[in-house]
XYZ file of C-alpha atoms in Angstrom:
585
model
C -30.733 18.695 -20.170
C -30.890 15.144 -18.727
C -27.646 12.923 -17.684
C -27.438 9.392 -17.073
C -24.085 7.827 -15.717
C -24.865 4.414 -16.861
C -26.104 5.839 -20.549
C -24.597 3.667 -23.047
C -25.756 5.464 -25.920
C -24.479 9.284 -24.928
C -22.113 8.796 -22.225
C -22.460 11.163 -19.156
C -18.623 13.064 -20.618
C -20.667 13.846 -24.175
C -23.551 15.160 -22.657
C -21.692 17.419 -19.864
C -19.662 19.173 -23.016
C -23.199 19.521 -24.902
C -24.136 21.396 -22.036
C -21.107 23.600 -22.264
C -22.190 24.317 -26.009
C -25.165 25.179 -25.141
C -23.990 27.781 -22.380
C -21.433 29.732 -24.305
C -24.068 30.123 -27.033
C -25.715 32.612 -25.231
C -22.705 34.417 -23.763
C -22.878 38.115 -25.160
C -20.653 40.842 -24.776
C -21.068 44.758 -23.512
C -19.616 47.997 -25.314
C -17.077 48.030 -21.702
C -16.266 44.699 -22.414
C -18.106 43.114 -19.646
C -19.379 39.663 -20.248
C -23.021 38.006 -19.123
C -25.153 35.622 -19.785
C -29.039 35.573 -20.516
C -31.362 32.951 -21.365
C -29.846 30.288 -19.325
C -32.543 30.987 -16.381
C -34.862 28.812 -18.202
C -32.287 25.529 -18.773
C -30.797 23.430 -16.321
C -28.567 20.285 -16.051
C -29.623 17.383 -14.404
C -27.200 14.271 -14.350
C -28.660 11.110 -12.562
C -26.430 8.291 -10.531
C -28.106 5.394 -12.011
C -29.531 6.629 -15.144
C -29.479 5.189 -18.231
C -30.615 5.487 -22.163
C -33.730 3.284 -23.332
C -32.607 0.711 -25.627
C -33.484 0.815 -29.179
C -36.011 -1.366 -30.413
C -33.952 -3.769 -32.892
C -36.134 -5.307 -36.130
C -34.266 -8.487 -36.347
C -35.276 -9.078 -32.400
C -38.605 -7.650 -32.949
C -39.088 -10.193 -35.735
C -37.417 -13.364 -34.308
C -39.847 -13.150 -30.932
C -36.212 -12.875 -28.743
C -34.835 -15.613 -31.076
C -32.304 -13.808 -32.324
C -29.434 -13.123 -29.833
C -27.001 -11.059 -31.891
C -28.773 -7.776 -30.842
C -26.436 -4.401 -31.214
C -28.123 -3.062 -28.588
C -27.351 -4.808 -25.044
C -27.337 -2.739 -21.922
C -23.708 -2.262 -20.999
C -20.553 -2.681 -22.357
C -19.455 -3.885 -26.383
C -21.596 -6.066 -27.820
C -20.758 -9.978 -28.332
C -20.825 -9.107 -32.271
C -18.110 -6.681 -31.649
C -16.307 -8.922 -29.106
C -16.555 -11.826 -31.852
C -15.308 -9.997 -34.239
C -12.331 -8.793 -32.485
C -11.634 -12.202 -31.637
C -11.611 -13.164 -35.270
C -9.374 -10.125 -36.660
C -6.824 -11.040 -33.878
C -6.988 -15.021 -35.254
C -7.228 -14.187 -38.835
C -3.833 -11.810 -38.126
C -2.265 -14.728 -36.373
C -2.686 -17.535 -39.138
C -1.203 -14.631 -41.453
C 1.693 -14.233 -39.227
C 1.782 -18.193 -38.883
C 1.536 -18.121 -42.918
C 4.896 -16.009 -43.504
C 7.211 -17.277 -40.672
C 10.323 -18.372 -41.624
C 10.754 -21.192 -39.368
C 7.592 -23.289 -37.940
C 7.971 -24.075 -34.086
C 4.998 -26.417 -33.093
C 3.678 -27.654 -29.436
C 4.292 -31.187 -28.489
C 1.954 -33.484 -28.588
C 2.676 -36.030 -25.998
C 5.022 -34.456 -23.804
C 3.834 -32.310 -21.116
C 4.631 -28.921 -20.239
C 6.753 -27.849 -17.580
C 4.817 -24.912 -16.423
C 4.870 -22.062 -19.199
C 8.252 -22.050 -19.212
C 10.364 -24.401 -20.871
C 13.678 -26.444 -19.124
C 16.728 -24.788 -19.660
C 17.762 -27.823 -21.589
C 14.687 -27.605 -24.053
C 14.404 -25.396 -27.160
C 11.775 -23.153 -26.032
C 8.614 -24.105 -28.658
C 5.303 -21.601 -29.219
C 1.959 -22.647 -28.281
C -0.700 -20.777 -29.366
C -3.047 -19.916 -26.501
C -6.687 -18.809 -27.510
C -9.079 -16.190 -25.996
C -11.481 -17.874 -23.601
C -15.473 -16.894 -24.152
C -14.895 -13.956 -21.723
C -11.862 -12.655 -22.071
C -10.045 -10.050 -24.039
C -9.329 -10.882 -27.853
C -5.725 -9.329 -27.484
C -5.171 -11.314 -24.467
C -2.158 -13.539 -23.573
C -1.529 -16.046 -20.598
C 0.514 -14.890 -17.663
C 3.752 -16.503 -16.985
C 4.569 -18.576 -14.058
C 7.234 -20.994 -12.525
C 5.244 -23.447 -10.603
C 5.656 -27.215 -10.717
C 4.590 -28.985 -13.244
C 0.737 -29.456 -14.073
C -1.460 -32.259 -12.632
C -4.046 -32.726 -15.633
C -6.835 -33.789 -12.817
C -6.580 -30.886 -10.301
C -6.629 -28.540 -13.418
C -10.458 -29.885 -13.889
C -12.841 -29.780 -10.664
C -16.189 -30.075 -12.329
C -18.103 -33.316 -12.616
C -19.365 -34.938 -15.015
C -23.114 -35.087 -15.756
C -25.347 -38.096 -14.337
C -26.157 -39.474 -17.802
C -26.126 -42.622 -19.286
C -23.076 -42.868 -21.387
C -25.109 -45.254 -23.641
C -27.157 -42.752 -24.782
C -23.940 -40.640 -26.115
C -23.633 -43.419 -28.984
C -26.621 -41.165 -30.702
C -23.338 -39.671 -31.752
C -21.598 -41.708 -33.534
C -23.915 -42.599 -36.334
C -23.926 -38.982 -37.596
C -20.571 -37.796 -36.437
C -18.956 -37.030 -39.308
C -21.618 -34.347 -40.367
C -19.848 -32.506 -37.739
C -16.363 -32.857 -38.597
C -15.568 -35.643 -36.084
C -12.160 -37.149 -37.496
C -10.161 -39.100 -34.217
C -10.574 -42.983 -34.564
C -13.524 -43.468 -32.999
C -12.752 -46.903 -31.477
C -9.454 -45.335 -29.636
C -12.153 -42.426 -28.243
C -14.505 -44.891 -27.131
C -12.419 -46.800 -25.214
C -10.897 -43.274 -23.616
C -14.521 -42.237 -23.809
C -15.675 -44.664 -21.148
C -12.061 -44.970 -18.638
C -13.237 -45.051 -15.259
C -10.948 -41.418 -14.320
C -12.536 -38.167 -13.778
C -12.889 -35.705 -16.326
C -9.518 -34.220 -16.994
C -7.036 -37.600 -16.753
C -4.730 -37.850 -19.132
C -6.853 -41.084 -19.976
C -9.846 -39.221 -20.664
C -10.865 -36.930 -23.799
C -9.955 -33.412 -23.104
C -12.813 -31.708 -20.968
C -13.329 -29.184 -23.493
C -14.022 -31.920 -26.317
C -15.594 -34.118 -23.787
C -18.207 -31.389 -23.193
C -18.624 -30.605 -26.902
C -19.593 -34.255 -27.826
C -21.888 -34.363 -24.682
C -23.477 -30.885 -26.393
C -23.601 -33.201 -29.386
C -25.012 -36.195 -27.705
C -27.555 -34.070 -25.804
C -28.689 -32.145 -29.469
C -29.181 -35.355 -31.082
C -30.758 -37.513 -28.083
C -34.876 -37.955 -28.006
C -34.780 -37.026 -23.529
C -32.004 -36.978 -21.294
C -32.110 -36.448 -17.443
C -32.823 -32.658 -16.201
C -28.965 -31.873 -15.685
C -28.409 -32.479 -19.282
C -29.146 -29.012 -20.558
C -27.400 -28.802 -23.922
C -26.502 -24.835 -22.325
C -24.739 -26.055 -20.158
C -22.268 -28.630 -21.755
C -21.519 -25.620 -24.104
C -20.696 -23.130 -21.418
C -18.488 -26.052 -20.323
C -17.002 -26.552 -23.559
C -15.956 -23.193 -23.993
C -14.903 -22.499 -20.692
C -12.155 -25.402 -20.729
C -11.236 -24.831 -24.765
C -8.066 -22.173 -23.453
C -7.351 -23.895 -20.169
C -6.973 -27.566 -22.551
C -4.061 -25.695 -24.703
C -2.276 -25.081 -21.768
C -2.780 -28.650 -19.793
C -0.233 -31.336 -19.381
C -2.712 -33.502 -21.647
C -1.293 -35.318 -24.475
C -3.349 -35.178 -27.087
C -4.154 -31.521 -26.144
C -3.823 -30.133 -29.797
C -5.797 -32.513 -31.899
C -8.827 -32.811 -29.344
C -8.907 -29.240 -29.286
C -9.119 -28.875 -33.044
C -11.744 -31.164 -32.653
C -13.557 -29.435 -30.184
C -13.169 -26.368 -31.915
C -14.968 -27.929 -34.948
C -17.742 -29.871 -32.915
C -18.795 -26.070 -31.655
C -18.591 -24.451 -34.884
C -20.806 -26.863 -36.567
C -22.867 -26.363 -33.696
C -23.183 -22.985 -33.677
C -23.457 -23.133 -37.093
C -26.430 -25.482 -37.053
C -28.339 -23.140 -35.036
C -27.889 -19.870 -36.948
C -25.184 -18.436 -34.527
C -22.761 -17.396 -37.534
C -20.174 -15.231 -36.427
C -19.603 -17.572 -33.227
C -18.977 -20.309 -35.451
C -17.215 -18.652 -37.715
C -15.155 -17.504 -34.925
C -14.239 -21.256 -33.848
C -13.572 -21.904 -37.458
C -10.834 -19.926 -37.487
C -9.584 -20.784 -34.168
C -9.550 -24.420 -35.387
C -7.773 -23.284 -38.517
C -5.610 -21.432 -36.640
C -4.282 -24.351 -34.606
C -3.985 -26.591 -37.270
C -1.193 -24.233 -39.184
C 0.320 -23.316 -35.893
C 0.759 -27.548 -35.319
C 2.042 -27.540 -38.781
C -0.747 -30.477 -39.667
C -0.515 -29.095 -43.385
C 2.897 -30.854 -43.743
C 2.840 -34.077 -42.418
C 4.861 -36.260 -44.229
C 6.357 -33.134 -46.117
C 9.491 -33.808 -47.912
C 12.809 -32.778 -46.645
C 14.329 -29.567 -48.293
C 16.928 -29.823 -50.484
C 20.263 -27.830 -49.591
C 21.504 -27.971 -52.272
C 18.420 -25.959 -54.378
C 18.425 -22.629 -55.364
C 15.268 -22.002 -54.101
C 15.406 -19.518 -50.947
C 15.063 -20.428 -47.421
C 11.960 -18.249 -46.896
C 10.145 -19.898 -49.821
C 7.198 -21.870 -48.188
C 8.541 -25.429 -49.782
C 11.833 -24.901 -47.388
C 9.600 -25.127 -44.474
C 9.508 -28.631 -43.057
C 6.926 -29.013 -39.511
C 8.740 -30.465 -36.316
C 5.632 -32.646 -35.061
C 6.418 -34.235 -31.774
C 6.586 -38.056 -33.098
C 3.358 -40.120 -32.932
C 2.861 -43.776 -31.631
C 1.838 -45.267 -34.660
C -0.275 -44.566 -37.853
C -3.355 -44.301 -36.514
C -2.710 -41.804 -34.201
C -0.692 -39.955 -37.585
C -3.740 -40.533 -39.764
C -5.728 -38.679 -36.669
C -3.630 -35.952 -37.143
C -4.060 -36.403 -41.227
C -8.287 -36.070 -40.785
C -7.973 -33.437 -38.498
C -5.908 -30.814 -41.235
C -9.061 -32.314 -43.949
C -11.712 -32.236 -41.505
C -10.712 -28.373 -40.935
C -10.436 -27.904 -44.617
C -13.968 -29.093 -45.433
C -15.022 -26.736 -42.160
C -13.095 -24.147 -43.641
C -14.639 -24.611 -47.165
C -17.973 -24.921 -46.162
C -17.694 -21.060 -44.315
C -16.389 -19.529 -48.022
C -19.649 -21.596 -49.526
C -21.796 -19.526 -46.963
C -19.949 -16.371 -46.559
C -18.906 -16.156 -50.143
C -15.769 -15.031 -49.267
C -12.001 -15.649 -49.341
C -10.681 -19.045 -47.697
C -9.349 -18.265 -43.640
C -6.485 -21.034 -45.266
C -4.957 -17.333 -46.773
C -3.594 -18.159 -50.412
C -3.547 -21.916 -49.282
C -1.313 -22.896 -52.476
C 1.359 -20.373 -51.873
C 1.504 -21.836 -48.597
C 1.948 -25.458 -49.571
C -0.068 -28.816 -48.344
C 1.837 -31.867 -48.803
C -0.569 -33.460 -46.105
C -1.509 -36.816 -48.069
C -5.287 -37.375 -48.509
C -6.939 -38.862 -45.923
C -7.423 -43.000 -45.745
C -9.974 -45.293 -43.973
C -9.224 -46.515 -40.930
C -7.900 -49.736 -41.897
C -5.282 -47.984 -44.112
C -3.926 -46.072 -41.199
C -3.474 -49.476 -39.427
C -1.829 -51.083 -42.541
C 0.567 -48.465 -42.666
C -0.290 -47.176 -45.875
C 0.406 -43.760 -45.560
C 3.067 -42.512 -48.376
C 6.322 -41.859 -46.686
C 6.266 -38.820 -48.385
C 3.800 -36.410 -49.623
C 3.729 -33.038 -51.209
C 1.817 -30.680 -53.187
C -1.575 -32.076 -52.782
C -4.088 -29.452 -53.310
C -2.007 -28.525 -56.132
C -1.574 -31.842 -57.712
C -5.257 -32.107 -57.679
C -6.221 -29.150 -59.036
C -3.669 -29.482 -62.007
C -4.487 -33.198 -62.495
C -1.243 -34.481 -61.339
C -2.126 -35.966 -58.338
C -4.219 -39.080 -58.946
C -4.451 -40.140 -55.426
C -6.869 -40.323 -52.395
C -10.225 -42.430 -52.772
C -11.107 -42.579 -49.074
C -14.824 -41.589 -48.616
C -13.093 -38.511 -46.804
C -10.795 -38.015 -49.569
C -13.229 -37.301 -51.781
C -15.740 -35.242 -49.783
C -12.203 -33.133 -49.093
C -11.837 -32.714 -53.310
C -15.283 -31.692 -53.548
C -14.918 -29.174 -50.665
C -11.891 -27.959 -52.604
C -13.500 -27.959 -55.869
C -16.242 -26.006 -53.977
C -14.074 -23.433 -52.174
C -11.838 -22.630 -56.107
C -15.271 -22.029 -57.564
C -16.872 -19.910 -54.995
C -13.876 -17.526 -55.297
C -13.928 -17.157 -58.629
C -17.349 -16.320 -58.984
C -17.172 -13.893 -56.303
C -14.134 -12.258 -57.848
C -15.063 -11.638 -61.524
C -11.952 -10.436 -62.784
C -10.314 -13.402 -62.193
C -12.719 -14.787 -65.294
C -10.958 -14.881 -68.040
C -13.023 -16.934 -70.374
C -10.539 -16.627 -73.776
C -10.060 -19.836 -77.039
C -6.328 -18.759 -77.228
C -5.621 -19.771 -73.966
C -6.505 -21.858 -71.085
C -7.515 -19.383 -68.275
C -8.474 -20.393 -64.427
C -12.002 -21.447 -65.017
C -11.229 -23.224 -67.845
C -8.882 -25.424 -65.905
C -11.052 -25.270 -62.682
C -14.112 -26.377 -65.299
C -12.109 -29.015 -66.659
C -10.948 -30.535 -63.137
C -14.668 -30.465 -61.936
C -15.859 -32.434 -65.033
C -12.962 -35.210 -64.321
C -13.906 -35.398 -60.910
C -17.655 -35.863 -61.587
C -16.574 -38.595 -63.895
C -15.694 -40.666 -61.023
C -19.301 -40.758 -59.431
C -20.209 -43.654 -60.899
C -17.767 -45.719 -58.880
C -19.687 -44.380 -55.553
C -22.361 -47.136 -56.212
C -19.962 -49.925 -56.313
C -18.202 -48.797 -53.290
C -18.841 -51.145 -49.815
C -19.375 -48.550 -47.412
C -22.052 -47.811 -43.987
C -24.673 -45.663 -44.641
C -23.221 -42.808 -42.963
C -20.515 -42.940 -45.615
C -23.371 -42.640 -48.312
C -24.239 -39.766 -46.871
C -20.851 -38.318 -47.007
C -20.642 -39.447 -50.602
C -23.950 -37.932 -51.317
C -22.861 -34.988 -49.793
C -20.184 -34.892 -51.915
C -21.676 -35.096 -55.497
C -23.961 -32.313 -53.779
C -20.671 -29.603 -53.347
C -19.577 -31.005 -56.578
C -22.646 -29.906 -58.612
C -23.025 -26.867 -56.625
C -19.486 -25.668 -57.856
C -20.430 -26.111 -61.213
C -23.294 -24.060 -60.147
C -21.195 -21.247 -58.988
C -18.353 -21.470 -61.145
C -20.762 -20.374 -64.032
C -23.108 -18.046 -62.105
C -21.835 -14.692 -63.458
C -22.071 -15.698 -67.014
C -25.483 -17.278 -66.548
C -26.419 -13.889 -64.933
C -25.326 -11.943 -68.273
C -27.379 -14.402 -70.417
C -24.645 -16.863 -71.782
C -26.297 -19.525 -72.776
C -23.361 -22.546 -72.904
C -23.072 -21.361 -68.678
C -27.318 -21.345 -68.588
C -26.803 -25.042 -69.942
C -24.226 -25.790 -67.345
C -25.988 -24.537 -63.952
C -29.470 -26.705 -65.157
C -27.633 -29.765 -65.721
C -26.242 -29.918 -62.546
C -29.136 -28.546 -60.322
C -31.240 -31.099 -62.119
C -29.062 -33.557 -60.739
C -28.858 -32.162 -57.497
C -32.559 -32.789 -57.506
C -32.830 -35.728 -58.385
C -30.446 -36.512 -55.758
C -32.429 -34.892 -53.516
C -35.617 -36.688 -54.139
C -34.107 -39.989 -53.003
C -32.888 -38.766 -49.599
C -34.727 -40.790 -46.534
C -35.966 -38.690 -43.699
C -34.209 -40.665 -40.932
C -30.575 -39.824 -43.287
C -28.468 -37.995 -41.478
C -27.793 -35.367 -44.058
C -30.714 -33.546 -42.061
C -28.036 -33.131 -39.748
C -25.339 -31.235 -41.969
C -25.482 -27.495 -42.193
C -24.209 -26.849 -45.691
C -26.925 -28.642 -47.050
C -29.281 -25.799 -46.851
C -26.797 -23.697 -48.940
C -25.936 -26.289 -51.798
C -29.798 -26.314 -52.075
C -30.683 -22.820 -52.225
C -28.098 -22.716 -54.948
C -29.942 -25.122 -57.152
C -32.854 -22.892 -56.181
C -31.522 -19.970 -57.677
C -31.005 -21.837 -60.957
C -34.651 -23.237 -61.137
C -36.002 -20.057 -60.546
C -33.985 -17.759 -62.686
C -35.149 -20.040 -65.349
C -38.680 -20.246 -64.905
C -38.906 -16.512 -63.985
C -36.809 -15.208 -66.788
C -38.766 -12.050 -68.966
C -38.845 -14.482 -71.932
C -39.693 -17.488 -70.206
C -42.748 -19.414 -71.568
C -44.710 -22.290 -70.484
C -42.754 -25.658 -71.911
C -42.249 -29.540 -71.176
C -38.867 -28.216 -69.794
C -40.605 -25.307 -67.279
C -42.724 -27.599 -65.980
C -40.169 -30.305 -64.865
C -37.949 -27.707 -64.024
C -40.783 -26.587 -61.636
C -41.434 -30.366 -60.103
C -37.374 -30.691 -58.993
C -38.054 -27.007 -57.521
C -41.078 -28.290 -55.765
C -38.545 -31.453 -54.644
C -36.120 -29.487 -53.383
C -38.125 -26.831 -51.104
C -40.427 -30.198 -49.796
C -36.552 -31.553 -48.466
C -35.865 -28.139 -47.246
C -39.151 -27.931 -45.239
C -38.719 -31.214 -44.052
C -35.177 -30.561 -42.425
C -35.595 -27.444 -41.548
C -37.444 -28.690 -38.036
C -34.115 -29.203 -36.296
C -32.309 -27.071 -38.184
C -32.038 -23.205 -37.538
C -29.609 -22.394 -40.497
C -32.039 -24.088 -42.702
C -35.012 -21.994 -41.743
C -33.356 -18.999 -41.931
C -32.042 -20.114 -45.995
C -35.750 -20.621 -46.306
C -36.948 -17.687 -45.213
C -34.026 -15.673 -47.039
C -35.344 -17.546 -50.411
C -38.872 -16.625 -49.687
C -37.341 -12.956 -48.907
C -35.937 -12.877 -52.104
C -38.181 -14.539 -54.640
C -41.583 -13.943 -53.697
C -43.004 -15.125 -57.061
C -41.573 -19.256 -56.276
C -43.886 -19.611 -53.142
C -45.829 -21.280 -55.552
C -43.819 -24.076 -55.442
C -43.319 -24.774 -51.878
């Protein structure tokens, strides 16, 4: 019997009591009682110093050509899926315990820290402090009395010899990636003349991320530019930023966190951007950025102390209200992040039982709002309102790509959870209501023509009718799946129109840049092909226009799919899946 002391497969302990097994087995016994052994003359134990167990050949990295870097199999050690995935039970426990505190204690945001531990004279406030890429996922940061922290001896590393000009390939399709801080204010902090880690400068973790971004989206950069390397960067700094003297540590930081999931997410790394999703949503409840502008509680209610309405954030005051209405896109621009990963995952919202919770965070404004100081002195209940047609507010281009996220996210649950469908004529039950709100909403496209806005904000607000007709899609899914025809009816309108959406869509539009495009598509895909591939389908007027919008949509898909690893992979999954349509590509 061989040993290896590096096998990671069967450790050198299992195969040593194997071997004992295997001995005792042939132990016999004589009529005086005497014991001996036979047989064992022809085995033998043989344990090697540097031996190991060959690896597994793994089908998703025979397939992707070494592509695919999710493997199960690595030499030593857990793998990253496991590591991930410990990182994200540890962050989905901490929102939960975030969720049902009593009393919200938040970080402030432009006073620095005296060390990790607080003045004598301070309350002492909680900062959450994430896992870095390599270390453990239960991990917290030692505690120390030194003076307090110098923001540009905290960051040695230089930054890249590249021509900041060339960043600005950023900025026209930033907002496909979640970027929410006023992007004149960055700019100017953008391009200070400090090195990377001034208080002037963007966070190096963020500063990094939108170099990743810049690189990603840029035709040639010089040599150093590796887009591996501002990444490593990015997530090497994204712990030590939370614990900086920087003061705007918590907002860039969210928005790091989303630059790198929508990254990741781009190029088919799920669980890794999943796992910055969560870290982003994680800060944003810990920072309390779902009740800005909350009202105050009322002593004199009945309603207890531990009821979520009673619990009023403690954000460090801002300058003015653009650097509020930063903090306003940040909670929406995690939202739609967090929306977009229950459209893909089909799964429950990392915002756990969001409602319960409370958001009185007002719906986000243009820029020029924040600067008239337009933002409601207060705000509560806005999910809520919307969603029981209360709340007739928010017509920002963000606003309304954060309804249709919402509208998106209330849909995908339900059809993922069929008992919650409770389609009854006596009374109004949850998809009724969630119908009803969807068909309002969609009654307010035809004010997106007549709106002045850039053509990255037609993108958003294509984007939007997109999620919008996809959670009609969804909503009626299981009852088009058992044949009812008034939910058949439903799911075609709207993927026609999703089509014909499609079909006007430029090549150069930046929606080619947006990962949840792939999956709004492959849900009108579904629809077309269910229909023209039903048993009783036969050849009509309808069958064969329903094929042309199919043929639209997979020529758009194709077409994107260049840059795009997500896409390919929703391609291939549809091809997978409905062998019959290749037809129609």
């Amino acid at each position: 019997m061989l040993s290896g002391a590096k096998d990671d497969l069967v450790p050198q302990a299992h195969m040593r009591a194997l071997w004992e097994i295997v001995a005792k087995r042939d132990e016999t016994k004589t009529s005086g009682g005497r014991e001996y052994k036979v047989g064992l003359e022809h085995a033998k134990f043989v344990e090697f110093q540097y031996g190991g167990h060959n690896r597994p050949s793994c089908g998703q990295c025979v397939r992707s050509n070494g592509a695919f870097e999710d493997c199960e199999y690595p030499g030593h050690g857990p793998t990253q899926t496991q590591i991930l995935e410990a990182r994200i039970s540890h962050l989905q426990t901490r929102i939960r315990e975030l969720e049902n505190k009593t009393e919200i204690t938040v970080s402030p945001l432009d006073s620095p820290y005296y060390g990790d531990s607080p003045s004598p004279k301070v309350k002492s406030e909680t900062t959450l402090t994430l896992p870095s890429a390599h270390s453990s996922p239960i991990s917290r940061p030692s505690s120390s009395q030194s003076s307090p922290l110098k923001s540009v001896s905290l960051y040695p590393a230089q930054e890249p010899s590249v021509d900041k000009a060339r960043i600005n390939n950023f900025y026209p399709y930033s907002s496909r990636f979640g970027f929410f801080l006023n992007v004149e204010r960055f700019h100017a902090s953008f391009i200070e003349p400090q090195e990377i880690g001034h208080y002037c400068r963007p966070t190096p973790a963020l500063l990094n991320a939108i170099y990743l971004w810049g690189a990603h989206l840029a035709p040639s950069l010089p040599d150093d530019c590796d887009e591996k390397v501002f990444l490593r960067s990015s997530l090497h700094h994204l712990s030590k930023d939370l614990s900086s003297s920087h003061p705007h540590k918590i907002v860039q930081s969210i928005q790091a966190e989303v630059l790198l999931s929508y990254y990741y997410l781009m190029h088919g790394k799920v669980l890794a951007g999943h796992y910055h999703a969560n870290a982003a949503v994680s800060l944003c409840l810990s920072s309390g950025f779902h009740r800005i502008r909350t009202p105050e509680p009322d002593i004199s209610s009945s309603t207890p102390l531990s009821s979520p309405r009673q619990l009023s954030s403690s954000l460090a005051k801002v300058n003015d209200d653009t650097q509020e209405g930063e903090r306003v896109n940040a909670f929406w621009a995690v939202l739609i992040l967090n929306n977009t990963w229950i459209a893909i995952q089909e799964s429950h919202s990392m915002f756990y039982d969001l409602q319960t919770i409370g958001v009185d965070t007002p719906w986000p404004m243009d820029a020029f709002e924040y600067e008239l100081q337009l933002l409601p002195s207060v705000s509560s209940d806005t999910i809520k309102g919307f969603l029981d047609s209360t709340n007739i507010e928010g017509f920002s281009v963000m606003a309304l790509h954060a309804k249709a996220a919402v509208l998106l996210e209330q849909a995908t649950v339900y059809a993922y959870n069929p008992d919650e469908l409770k389609v009854t004529n006596l009374e109004p039950s949850g998809f009724n209501r969630l119908q009803a709100v969807i068909e309002q909403f969609k009654n307010q496209f035809s004010m997106v023509d007549r709106m002045d806005v850039t053509p990255l904000e037609m993108d958003t607000l294509l984007m939007m009718q997109l999620m919008t007709h996809t959670a009609t899609i969804k909503l009626h899914l299981p009852l088009l799946h058992k044949g009812e025809m008034r939910a058949r009816q439903k799911a075609l309108t709207a993927a026609q129109a999703m089509a014909i959406l499609t079909h006007g869509i430029p090549p150069t539009s930046s929606i080619r840049f947006d990962p949840i495009v792939g999956v709004l598509w492959t849900a009108a895909c579904e629809v077309f092909i269910h229909e023209l591939f039903r048993a009783d389908s036969v050849a009509t007027d309808n069958n064969t226009q329903f094929s042309t919008l199919l043929h639209t949509i997979f020529t758009q898909m194709s077409k994107f799919s260049e840059n795009n690893i997500f896409m390919r992979f929703l391609i291939n999954r549809l091809q997978k899946n409905h062998p019959t349509a290749l037809v129609y590509w």
